């Protein structure tokens, strides 16, 4: 790539994602520039988090479906390049994979992407019948990590901070070192007043604590019976007593009036200082710290029963070019929002 093409790449990389996709249709030269590995690395280095929404229909939550028809395969996709990979099942004895438990991240030390998932069924004689396996993209195979001495909370993906993935595990945090592929415990902060492990409303158990990342720091969000949100932040990673109570949200109206409190997840802090949050499968909202108010955001219209929301860093890395062993496929017409 010559100096002029590097300059063009620099300019295009700083435009919105939708514009970059359109640039590929301007001319063959621009298409080649955007398709170069140099451009994908450049764009990824300056790219900021975007919001990714998933909509599910009635078939996704049909209780009458045969359990044997459930596909517990792991998938890796890039919404920008329209590529996806269905990872083959492991060769180990058939086990029960935990739905919703996973971790995916780039290992910065060797620039490899790793997927971690958990299963039950191979360690019945232990206190925690839980195991884990890891997949390094490009190898074409799962590797068993063996027994994991934790009891993980329900439906939580791994949150990445300082080269490690994190999951809540009761009063502890399960930490996985991506480079060394080792698990260890981390102390969690004390629960907020009025927050027990769970309580029951009409026989439905509701958990009120979950993990997240806020401005690059590990954080925990507690919601109390009094409709307050306590946000704890790990100020100094690696230092035991470095949890601080960053924010106490007492919104008006209270959370219990119009917000489902099954699982409040912190997504990101917006440029205007508002905190974007998400209630599991139901609602998206922002909290204004100065005015202490909530604002609801409407999901796109359609006959959908479930919604998912998460943040991701958009990139133009080609799965097909980078991972030839995985049988990369494509889908049509991705919905990319700036």
JSON list of C-alpha atoms in Angstrom, two decimals, residues 16-22 50-52 78-82 312 314-316 331 333-338:
[
{"chain": "A", "resi": 16, "resn": "UNK", "atom": "CA", "xyz": [-19.17, 5.99, 10.22]},
{"chain": "A", "resi": 17, "resn": "UNK", "atom": "CA", "xyz": [-19.41, 2.26, 9.61]},
{"chain": "A", "resi": 18, "resn": "UNK", "atom": "CA", "xyz": [-22.30, 2.64, 7.15]},
{"chain": "A", "resi": 19, "resn": "UNK", "atom": "CA", "xyz": [-20.20, 5.09, 5.12]},
{"chain": "A", "resi": 20, "resn": "UNK", "atom": "CA", "xyz": [-17.22, 2.71, 5.07]},
{"chain": "A", "resi": 21, "resn": "UNK", "atom": "CA", "xyz": [-19.43, -0.09, 3.74]},
{"chain": "A", "resi": 22, "resn": "UNK", "atom": "CA", "xyz": [-20.67, 2.26, 1.00]},
{"chain": "A", "resi": 50, "resn": "UNK", "atom": "CA", "xyz": [-21.57, 0.27, 19.21]},
{"chain": "A", "resi": 51, "resn": "UNK", "atom": "CA", "xyz": [-24.89, -1.21, 20.32]},
{"chain": "A", "resi": 52, "resn": "UNK", "atom": "CA", "xyz": [-25.91, -4.58, 18.90]},
{"chain": "A", "resi": 78, "resn": "UNK", "atom": "CA", "xyz": [-18.86, -10.39, 12.16]},
{"chain": "A", "resi": 79, "resn": "UNK", "atom": "CA", "xyz": [-21.98, -8.27, 11.42]},
{"chain": "A", "resi": 80, "resn": "UNK", "atom": "CA", "xyz": [-19.93, -5.88, 9.30]},
{"chain": "A", "resi": 81, "resn": "UNK", "atom": "CA", "xyz": [-18.44, -8.40, 6.86]},
{"chain": "A", "resi": 82, "resn": "UNK", "atom": "CA", "xyz": [-21.58, -10.63, 6.96]},
{"chain": "A", "resi": 312, "resn": "UNK", "atom": "CA", "xyz": [-19.34, -4.61, 20.54]},
{"chain": "A", "resi": 314, "resn": "UNK", "atom": "CA", "xyz": [-17.19, -3.05, 14.91]},
{"chain": "A", "resi": 315, "resn": "UNK", "atom": "CA", "xyz": [-14.38, -4.18, 12.65]},
{"chain": "A", "resi": 316, "resn": "UNK", "atom": "CA", "xyz": [-13.64, -5.21, 9.08]},
{"chain": "A", "resi": 331, "resn": "UNK", "atom": "CA", "xyz": [-25.57, -14.21, 5.36]},
{"chain": "A", "resi": 333, "resn": "UNK", "atom": "CA", "xyz": [-28.39, -7.92, 4.24]},
{"chain": "A", "resi": 334, "resn": "UNK", "atom": "CA", "xyz": [-26.91, -7.08, 7.68]},
{"chain": "A", "resi": 335, "resn": "UNK", "atom": "CA", "xyz": [-28.55, -4.24, 9.57]},
{"chain": "A", "resi": 336, "resn": "UNK", "atom": "CA", "xyz": [-25.77, -1.81, 10.50]},
{"chain": "A", "resi": 337, "resn": "UNK", "atom": "CA", "xyz": [-26.68, 1.19, 12.65]},
{"chain": "A", "resi": 338, "resn": "UNK", "atom": "CA", "xyz": [-24.31, 4.10, 13.23]}
]
